[in-house]
CSV table of C-alpha atoms in Angstrom, one decimal:
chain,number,residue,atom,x,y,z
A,1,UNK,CA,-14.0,4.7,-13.2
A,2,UNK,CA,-17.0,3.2,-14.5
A,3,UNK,CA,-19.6,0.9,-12.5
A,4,UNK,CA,-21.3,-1.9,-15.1
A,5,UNK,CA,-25.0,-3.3,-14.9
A,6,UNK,CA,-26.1,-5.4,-17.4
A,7,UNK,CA,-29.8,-6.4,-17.8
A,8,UNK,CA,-32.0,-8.7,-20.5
A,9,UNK,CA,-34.8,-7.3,-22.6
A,10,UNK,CA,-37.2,-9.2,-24.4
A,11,UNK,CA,-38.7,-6.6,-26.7
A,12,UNK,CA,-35.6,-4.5,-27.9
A,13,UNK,CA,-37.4,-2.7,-30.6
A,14,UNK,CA,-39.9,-1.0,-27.9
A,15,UNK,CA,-37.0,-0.7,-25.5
A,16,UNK,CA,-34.6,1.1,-28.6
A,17,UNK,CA,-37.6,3.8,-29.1
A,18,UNK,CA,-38.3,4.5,-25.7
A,19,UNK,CA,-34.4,4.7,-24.6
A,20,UNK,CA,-33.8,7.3,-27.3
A,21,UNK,CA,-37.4,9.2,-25.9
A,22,UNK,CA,-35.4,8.9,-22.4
A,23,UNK,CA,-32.6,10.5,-23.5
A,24,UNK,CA,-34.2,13.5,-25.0
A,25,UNK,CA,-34.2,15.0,-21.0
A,26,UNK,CA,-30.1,15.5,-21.5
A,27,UNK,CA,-28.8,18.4,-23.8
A,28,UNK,CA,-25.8,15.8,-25.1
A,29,UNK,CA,-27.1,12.8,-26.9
A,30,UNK,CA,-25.5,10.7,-29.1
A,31,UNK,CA,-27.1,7.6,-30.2
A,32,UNK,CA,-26.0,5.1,-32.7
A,33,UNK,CA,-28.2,2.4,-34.3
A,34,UNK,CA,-27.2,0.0,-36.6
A,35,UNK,CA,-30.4,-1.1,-37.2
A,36,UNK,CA,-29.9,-4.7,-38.0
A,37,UNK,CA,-27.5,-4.9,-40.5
A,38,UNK,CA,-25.5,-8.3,-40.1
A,39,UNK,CA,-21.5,-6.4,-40.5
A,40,UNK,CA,-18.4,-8.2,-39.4
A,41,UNK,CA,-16.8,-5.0,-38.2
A,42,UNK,CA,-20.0,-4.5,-35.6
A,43,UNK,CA,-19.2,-4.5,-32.0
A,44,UNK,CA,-22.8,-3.6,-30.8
A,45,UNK,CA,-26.6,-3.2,-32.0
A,46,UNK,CA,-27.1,0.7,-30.6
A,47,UNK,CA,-25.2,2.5,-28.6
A,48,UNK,CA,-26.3,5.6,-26.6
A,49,UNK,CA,-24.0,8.3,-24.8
A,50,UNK,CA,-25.7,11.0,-23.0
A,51,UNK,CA,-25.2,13.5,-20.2
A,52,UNK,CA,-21.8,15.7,-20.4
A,53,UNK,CA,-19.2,15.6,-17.4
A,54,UNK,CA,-16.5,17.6,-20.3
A,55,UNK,CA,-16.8,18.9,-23.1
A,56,UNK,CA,-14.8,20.2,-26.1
A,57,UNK,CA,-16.3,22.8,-28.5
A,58,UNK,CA,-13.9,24.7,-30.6
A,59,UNK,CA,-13.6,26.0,-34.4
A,60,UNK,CA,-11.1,24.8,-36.4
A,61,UNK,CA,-8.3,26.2,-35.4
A,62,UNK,CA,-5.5,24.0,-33.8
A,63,UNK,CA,-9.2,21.3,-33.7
A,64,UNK,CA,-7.5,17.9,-34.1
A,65,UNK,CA,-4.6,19.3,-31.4
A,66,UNK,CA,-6.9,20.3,-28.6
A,67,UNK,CA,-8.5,17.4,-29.5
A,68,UNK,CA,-5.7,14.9,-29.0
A,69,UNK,CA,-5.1,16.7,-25.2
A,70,UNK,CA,-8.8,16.1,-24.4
A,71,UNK,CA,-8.8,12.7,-25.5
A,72,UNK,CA,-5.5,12.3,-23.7
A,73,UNK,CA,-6.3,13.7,-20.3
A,74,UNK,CA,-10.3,11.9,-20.2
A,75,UNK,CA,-8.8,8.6,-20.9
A,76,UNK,CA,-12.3,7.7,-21.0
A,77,UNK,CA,-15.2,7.1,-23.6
A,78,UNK,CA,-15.5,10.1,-25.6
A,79,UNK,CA,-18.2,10.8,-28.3
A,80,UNK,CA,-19.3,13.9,-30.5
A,81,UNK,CA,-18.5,14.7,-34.3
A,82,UNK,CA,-15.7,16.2,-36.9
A,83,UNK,CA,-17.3,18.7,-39.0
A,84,UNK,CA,-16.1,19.2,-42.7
A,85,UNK,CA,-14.2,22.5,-42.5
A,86,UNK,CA,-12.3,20.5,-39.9
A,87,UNK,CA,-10.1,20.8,-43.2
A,88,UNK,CA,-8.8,23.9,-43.0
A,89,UNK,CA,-7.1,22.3,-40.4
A,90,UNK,CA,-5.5,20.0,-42.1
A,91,UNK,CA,-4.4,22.1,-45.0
A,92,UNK,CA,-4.4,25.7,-45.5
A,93,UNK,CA,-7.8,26.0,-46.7
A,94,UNK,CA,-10.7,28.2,-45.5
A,95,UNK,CA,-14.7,28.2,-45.5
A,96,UNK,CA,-16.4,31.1,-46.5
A,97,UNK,CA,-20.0,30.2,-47.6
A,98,UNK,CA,-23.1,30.9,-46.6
A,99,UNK,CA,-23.5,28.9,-42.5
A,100,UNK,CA,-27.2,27.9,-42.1
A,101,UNK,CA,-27.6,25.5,-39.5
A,102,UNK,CA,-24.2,26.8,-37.7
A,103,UNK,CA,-22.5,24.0,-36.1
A,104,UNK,CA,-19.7,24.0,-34.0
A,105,UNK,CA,-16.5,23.0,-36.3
A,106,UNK,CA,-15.5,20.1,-33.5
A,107,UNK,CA,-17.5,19.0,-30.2
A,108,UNK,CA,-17.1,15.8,-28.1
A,109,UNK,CA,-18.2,15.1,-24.7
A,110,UNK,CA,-17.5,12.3,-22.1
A,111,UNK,CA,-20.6,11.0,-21.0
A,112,UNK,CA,-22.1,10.2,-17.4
A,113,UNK,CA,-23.8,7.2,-18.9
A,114,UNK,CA,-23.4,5.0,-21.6
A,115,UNK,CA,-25.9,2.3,-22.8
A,116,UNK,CA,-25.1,-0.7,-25.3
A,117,UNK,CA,-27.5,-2.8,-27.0
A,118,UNK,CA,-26.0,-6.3,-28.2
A,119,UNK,CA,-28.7,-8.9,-29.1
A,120,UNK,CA,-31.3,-8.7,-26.4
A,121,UNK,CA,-28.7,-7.6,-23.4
A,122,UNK,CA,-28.8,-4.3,-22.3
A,123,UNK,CA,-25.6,-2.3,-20.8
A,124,UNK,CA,-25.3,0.3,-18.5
A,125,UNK,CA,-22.1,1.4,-17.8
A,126,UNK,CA,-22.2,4.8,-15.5
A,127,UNK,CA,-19.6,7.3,-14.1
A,128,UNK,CA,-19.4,6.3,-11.0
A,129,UNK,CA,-20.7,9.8,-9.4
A,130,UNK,CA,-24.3,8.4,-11.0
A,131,UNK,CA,-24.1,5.0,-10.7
A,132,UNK,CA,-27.0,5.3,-8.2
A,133,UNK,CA,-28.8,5.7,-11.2
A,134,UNK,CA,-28.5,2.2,-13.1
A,135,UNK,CA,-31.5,0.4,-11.8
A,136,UNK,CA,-34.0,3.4,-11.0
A,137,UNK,CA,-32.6,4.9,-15.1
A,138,UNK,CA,-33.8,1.1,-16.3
A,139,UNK,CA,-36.9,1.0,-14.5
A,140,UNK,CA,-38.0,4.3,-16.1
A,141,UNK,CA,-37.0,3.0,-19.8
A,142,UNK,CA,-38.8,-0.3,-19.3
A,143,UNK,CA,-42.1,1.6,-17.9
A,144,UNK,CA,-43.4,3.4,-21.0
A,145,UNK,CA,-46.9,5.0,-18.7
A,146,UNK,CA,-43.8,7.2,-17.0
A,147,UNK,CA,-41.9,8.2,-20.3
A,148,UNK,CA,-43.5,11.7,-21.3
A,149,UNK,CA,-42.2,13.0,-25.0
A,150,UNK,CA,-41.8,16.9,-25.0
A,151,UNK,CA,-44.7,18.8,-27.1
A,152,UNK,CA,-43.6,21.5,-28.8
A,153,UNK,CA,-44.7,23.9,-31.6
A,154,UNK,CA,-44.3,22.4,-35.0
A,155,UNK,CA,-44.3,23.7,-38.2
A,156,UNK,CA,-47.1,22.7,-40.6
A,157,UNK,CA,-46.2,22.9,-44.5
A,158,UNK,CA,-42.9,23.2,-44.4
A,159,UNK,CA,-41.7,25.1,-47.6
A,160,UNK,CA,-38.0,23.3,-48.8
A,161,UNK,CA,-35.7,25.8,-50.9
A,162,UNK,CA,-33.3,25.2,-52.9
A,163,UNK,CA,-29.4,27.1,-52.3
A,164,UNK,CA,-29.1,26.8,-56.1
A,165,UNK,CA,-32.0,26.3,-58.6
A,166,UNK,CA,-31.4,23.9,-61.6
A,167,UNK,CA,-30.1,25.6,-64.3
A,168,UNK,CA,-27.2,27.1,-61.3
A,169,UNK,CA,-26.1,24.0,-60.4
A,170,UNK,CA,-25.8,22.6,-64.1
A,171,UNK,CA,-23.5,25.8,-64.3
A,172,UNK,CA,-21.4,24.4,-61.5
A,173,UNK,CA,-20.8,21.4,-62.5
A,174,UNK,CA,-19.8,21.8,-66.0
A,175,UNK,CA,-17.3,24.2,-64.8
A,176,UNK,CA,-16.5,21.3,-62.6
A,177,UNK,CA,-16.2,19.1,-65.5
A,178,UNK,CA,-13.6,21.8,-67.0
A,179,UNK,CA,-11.4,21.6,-64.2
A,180,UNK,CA,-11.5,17.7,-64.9
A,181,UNK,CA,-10.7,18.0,-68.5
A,182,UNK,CA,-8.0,20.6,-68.1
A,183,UNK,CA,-6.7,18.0,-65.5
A,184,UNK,CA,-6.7,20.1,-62.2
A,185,UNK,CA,-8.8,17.1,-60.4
A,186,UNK,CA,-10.0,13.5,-61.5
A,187,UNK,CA,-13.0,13.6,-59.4
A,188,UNK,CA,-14.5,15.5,-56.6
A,189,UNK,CA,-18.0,15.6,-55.0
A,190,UNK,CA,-20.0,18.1,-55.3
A,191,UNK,CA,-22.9,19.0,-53.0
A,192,UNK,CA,-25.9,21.5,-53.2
A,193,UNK,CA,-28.6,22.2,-50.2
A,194,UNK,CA,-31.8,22.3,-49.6
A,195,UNK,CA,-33.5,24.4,-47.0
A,196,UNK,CA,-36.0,25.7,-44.9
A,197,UNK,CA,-36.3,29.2,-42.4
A,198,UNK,CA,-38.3,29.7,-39.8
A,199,UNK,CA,-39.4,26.4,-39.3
A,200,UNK,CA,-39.8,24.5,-36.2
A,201,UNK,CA,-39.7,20.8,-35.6
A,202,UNK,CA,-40.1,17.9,-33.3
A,203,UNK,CA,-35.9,16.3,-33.8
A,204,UNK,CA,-37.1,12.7,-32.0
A,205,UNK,CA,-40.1,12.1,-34.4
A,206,UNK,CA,-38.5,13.3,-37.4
A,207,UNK,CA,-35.4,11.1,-36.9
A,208,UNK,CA,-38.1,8.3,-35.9
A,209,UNK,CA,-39.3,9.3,-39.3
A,210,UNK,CA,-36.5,9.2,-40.8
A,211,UNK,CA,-34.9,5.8,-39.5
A,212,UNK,CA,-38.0,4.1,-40.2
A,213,UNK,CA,-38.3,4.4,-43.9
A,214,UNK,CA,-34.0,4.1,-44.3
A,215,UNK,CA,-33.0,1.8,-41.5
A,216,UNK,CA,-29.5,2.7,-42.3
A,217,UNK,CA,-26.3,0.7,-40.6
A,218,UNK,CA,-24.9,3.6,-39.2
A,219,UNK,CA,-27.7,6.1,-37.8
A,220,UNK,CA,-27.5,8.6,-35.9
A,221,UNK,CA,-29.0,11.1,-33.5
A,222,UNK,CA,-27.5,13.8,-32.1
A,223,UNK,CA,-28.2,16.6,-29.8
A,224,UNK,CA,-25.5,19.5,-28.9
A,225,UNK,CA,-27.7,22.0,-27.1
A,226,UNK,CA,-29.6,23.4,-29.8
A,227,UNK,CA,-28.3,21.8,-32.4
A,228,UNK,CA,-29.6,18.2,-33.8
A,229,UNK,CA,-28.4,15.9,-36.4
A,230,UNK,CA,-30.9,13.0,-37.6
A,231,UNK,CA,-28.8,11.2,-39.8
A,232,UNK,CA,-29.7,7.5,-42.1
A,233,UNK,CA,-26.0,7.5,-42.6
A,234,UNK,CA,-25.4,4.2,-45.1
A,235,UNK,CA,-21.7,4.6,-44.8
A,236,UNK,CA,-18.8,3.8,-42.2
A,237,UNK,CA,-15.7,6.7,-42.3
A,238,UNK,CA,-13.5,4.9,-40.2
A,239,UNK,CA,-12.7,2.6,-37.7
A,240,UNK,CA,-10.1,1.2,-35.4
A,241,UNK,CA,-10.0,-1.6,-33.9
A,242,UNK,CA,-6.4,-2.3,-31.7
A,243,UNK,CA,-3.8,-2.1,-34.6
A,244,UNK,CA,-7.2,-2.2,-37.6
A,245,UNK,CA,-8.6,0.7,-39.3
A,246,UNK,CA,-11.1,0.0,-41.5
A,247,UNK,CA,-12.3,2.6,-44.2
A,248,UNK,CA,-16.0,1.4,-46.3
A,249,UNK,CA,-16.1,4.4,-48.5
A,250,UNK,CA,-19.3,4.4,-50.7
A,251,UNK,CA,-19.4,5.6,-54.4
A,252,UNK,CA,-21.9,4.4,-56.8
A,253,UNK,CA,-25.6,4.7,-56.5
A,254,UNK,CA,-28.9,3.2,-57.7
A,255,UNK,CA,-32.4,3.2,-57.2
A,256,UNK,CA,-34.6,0.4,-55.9
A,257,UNK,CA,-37.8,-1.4,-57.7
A,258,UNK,CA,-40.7,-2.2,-56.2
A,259,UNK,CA,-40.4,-6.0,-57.9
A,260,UNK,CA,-38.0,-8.5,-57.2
A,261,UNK,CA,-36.6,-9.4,-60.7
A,262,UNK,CA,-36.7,-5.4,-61.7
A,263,UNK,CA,-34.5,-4.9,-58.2
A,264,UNK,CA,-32.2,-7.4,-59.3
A,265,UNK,CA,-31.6,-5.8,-62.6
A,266,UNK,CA,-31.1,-2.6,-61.2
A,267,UNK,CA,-28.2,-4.5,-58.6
A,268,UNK,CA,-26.4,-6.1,-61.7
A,269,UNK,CA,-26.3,-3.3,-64.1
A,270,UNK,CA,-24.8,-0.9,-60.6
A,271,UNK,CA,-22.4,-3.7,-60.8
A,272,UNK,CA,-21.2,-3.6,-64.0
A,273,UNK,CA,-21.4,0.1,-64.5
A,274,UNK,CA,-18.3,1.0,-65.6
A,275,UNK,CA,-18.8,4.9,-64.9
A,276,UNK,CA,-19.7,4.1,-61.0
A,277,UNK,CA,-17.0,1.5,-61.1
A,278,UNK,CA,-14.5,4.3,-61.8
A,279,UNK,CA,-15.8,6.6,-59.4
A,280,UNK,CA,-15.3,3.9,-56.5
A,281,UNK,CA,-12.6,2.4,-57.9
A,282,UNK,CA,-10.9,6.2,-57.8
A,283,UNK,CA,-11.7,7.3,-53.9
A,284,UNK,CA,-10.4,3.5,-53.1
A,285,UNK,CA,-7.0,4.6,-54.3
A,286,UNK,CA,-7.7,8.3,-51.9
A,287,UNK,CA,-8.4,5.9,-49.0
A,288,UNK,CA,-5.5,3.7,-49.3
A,289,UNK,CA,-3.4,6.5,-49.7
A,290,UNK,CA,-4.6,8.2,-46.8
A,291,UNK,CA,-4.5,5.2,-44.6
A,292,UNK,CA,-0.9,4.7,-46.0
A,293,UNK,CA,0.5,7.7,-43.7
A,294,UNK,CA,0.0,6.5,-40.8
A,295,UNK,CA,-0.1,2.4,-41.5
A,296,UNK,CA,2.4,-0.3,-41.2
A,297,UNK,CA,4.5,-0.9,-44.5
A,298,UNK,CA,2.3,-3.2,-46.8
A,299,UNK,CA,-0.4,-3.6,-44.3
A,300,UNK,CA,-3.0,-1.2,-46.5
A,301,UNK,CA,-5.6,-3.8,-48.2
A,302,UNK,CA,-8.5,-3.7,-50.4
A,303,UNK,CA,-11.0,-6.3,-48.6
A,304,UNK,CA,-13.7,-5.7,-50.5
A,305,UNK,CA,-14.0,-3.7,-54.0
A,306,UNK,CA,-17.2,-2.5,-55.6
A,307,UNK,CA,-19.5,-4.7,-53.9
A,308,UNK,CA,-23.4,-3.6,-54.6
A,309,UNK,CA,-25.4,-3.9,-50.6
A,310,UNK,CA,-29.0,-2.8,-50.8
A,311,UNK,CA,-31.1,-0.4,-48.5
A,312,UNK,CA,-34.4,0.6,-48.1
A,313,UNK,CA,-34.0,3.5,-50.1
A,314,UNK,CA,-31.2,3.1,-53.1
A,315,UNK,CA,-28.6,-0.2,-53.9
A,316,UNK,CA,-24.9,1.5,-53.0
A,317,UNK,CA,-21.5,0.1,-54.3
A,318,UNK,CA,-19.2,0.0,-51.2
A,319,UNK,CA,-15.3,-1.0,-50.8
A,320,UNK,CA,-13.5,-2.0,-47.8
A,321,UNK,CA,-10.1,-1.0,-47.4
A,322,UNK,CA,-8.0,-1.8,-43.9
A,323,UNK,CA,-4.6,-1.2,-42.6
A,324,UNK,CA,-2.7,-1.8,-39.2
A,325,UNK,CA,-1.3,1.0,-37.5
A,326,UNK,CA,1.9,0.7,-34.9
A,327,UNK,CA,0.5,0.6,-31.2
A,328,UNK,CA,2.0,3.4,-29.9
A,329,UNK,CA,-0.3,5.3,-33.0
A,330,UNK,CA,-2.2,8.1,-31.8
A,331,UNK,CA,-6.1,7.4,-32.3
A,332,UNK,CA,-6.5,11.2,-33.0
A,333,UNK,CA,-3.7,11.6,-35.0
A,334,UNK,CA,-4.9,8.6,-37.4
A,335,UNK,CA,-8.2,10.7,-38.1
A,336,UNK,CA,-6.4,13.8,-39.1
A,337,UNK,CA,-4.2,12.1,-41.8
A,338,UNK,CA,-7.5,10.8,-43.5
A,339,UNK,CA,-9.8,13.7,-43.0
A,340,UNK,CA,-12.5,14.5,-44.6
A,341,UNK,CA,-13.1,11.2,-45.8
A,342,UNK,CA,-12.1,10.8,-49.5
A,343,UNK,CA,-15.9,9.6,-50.6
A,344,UNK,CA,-17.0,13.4,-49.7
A,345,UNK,CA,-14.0,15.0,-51.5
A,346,UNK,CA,-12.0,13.8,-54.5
A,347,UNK,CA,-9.0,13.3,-56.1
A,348,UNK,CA,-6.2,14.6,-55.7
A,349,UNK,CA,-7.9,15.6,-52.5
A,350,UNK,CA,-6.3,19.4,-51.6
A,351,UNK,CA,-7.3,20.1,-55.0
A,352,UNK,CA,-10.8,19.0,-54.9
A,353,UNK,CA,-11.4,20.7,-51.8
A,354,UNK,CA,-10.1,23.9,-53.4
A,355,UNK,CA,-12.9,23.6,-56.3
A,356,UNK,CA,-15.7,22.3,-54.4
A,357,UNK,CA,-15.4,26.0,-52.0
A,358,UNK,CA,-15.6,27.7,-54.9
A,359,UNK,CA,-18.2,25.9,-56.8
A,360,UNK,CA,-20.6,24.8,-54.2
A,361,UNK,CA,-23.1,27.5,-52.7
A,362,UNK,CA,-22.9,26.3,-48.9
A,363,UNK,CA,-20.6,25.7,-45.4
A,364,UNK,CA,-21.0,21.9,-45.3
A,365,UNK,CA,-20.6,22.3,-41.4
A,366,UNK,CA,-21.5,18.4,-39.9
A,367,UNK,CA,-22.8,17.4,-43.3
A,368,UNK,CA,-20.0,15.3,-44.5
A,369,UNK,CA,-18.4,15.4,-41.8
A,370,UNK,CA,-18.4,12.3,-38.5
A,371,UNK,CA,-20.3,11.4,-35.8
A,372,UNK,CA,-18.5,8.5,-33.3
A,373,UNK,CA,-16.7,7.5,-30.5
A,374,UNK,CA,-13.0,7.2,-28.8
A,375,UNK,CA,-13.4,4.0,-26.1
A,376,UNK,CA,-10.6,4.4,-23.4
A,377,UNK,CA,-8.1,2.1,-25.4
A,378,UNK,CA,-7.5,4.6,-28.3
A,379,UNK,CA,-10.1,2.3,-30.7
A,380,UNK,CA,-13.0,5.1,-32.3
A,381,UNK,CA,-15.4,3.9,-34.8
A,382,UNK,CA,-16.9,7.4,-37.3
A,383,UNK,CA,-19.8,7.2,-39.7
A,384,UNK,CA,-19.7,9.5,-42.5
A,385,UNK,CA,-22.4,12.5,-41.6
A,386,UNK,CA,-24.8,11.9,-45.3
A,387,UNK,CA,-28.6,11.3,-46.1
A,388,UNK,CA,-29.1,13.7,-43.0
A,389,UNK,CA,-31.1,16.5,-41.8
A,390,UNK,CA,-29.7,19.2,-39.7
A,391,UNK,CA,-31.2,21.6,-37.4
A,392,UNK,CA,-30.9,24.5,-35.4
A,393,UNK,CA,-33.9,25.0,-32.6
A,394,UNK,CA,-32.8,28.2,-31.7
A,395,UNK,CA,-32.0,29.8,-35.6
A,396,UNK,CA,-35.5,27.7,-36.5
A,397,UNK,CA,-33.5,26.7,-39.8
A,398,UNK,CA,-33.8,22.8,-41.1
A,399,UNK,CA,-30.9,22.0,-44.0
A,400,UNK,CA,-30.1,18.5,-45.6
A,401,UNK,CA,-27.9,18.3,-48.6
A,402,UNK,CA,-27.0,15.4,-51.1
A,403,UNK,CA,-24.0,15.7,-53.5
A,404,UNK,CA,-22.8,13.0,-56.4
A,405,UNK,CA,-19.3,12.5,-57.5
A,406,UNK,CA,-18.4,14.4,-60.7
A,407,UNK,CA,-16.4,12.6,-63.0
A,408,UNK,CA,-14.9,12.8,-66.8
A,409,UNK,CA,-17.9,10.9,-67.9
A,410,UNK,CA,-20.3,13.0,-65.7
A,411,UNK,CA,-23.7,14.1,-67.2
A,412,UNK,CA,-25.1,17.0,-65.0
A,413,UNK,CA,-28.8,15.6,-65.7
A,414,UNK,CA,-28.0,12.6,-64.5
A,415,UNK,CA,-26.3,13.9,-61.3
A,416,UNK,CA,-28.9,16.0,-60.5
A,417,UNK,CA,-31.7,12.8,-60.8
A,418,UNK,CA,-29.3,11.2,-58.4
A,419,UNK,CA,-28.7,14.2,-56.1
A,420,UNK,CA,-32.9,14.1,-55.9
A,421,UNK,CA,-33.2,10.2,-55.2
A,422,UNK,CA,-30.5,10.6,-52.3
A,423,UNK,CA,-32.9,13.9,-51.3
A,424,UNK,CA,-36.0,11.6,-51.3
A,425,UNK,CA,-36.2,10.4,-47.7
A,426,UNK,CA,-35.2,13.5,-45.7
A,427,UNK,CA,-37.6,15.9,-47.9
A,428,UNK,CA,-40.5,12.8,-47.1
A,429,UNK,CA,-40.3,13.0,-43.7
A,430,UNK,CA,-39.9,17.0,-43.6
A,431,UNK,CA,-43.1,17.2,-45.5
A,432,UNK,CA,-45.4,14.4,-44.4
């Protein structure tokens, strides 16, 4: 049972930033920011969770089925994140690279407290066991003179590696290319990290950072312990919404211009290009069949396809795809017959995954994976985990990695210049 307050701010900028500094006192956070961005699919502005009464951590083993008795027996919000080798899982795959920032595979926790952000009202909605809290919790949020942010040792310089140099992952993907031309795949995604070892850093100004110079529609913080995600996610996995799932897979990627006129160059020749086209036009036909399993007969429909929206950082082509599910669907059974997310994969998508853990030099872990939510009615609404830094306090290791979809027409120079212009925010705000 959950006791409601609702209160009006005035300033919600100020209030956002010092409601996230707030919640850095709990050891489960997540926080969701939309940051703006007018979508029709929105139900809220930001939307924090923080403060574990259960939890769920667990490998991939059996994940999605202890899931679905969790979700079952809290019948309550729950929030947390699907990691990517959530797929072996799925299908009988494995993971066996190299595990830097060492995530759990699944975690989700229901939260004592829950606070929404629509417009300029404020929402606190509290366990009842804390809902003493409400009004003395918003007094401290609206008083910055009694918000204190934790100092902490930081690390100056911070050297960024690189899992594979160059000329290795040039290597990689022309042997992805083969697999394409031999016709064992028509596309797949193929992701390299970069990385930095002992190396210590301050999670709420970097995300801060971070969100300030992306400002992405589905941000996200996220604390587990020891373990943070800062994530300028531009891209929404999947959502439902009573019988509607809605999939905006992204594929297609250019960069911005300082000028007006050059930007809108740049948007009509992403448009028309035919490669990027292809590529989107290919994991539209993944997400449809994916959100075929489980949908109504002829509900699956293609809302939106190859439609350019523009960030602060890069122009990105984005479908919308939707299907109705029966009522009596199981909201955690609806995740595992589209997961991973086609835009991190590839087509045919057991396939791709197969080549991608051979080619690429890393355990994805969270990245490209999902960070969300399950409200009490069976409704959950994922971003997909991308243009995000990962870190591990305790391991002092700080990872992001960016990937590009290979296709037939793929030149490895030209992936690699994107993989770097998706790289450009995270490395800024590591090294400024």
């Amino acid at each position: 049972m959950r006791i409601s307050a609702s209160f009006t701010v005035f300033d919600i900028g100020k209030f956002k930033e010092d409601l996230l500094l707030w919640a850095q006192q709990f050891e489960e956070v997540v926080w969701l920011d939309g940051n703006g961005h007018s979508n029709k699919y929105g139900s809220f502005d930001a939307l924090l969770a923080v403060d574990a009464l259960t939890t769920i951590k667990t490998d991939s083993y059996q994940a999605f089925e202890k899931l679905r008795e969790f979700q079952g027996q809290a019948k309550d919000y729950i929030f947390g994140y699907f990691s990517y080798d959530l797929k072996n899982d799925v299908e009988q795959l494995t993971s066996k690279n190299h595990d830097g920032p060492n995530f759990a595979e699944l975690f989700f926790f229901q939260p004592k407290k829950i606070i929404k952000i629509t417009g300029n009202t404020v929402v606190f909605q509290y366990l009842m066991m804390v809902d003493d809290e409400i009004q003395p919790d918003f007094d401290l949020i609206s008083n910055e003179g009694d918000l204190k942010e934790e100092k902490g040792t930081v690390t100056e310089n911070i050297k960024i590696k690189l899992r594979i140099f160059k000329d290795e992952y040039f290597r990689q993907v022309r042997k992805m290319l083969s697999h394409i031309h031999r016709g064992d795949i028509y596309e797949a995604n193929f992701c390299q990290e970069f990385y930095a070892e002992d190396t210590q850093i301050n999670p709420f100004k970097t995300y801060q950072k971070l969100n300030k110079i992306s400002e992405a529609p589905f941000a996200s913080f996220l604390r587990v312990y020891d373990n943070y995600l800062l994530s300028a996610s531009p891209e929404r996995y999947l959502r439902k919404d009573g019988s509607k799932l809605i999939s905006q897979p992204i594929k297609g990627t250019a960069k911005r211009a300082s000028g007006v006129e050059e930007d809108e160059k740049l948007i009509a020749a992403l448009k028309l290009d035919p490669k990027e086209r292809a590529e989107n036009i290919m994991i539209v036909d993944l997400v449809r069949n994916d959100l075929s399993k489980g949908a109504l007969k002829g509900s699956v429909v293609v809302e939106e396809l190859c439609e350019v929206y523009t960030f602060e950082q890069v122009h990105q082509m984005i479908s919308t795809v939707v299907a109705h599910v029966p009522p009596n669907a199981n909201p955690v059974d609806i995740i595992r017959q589209s997961f991973p997310m086609g835009s991190m994969t590839g087509a045919p998508k057991v396939s791709a995954m197969k080549i991608i853990e051979e080619l690429e030099a890393f355990k994805r872990g969270l990245y490209s994976g999902a960070v969300g939510y399950f409200t009490p009615e069976g409704d959950f609404d994922f971003n997909v985990v991308i243009r995000s830094i990962l870190y591990n306090a305790t391991k002092k290791y700080v990872s992001y990695s960016v990937g590009s979809a290979i296709t037939a027409k793929a030149i490895p120079e030209k992936e690699y210049e994107e993989c770097l212009l998706k790289a450009k925010a995270m490395r800024e705000v590591l090294e400024e």
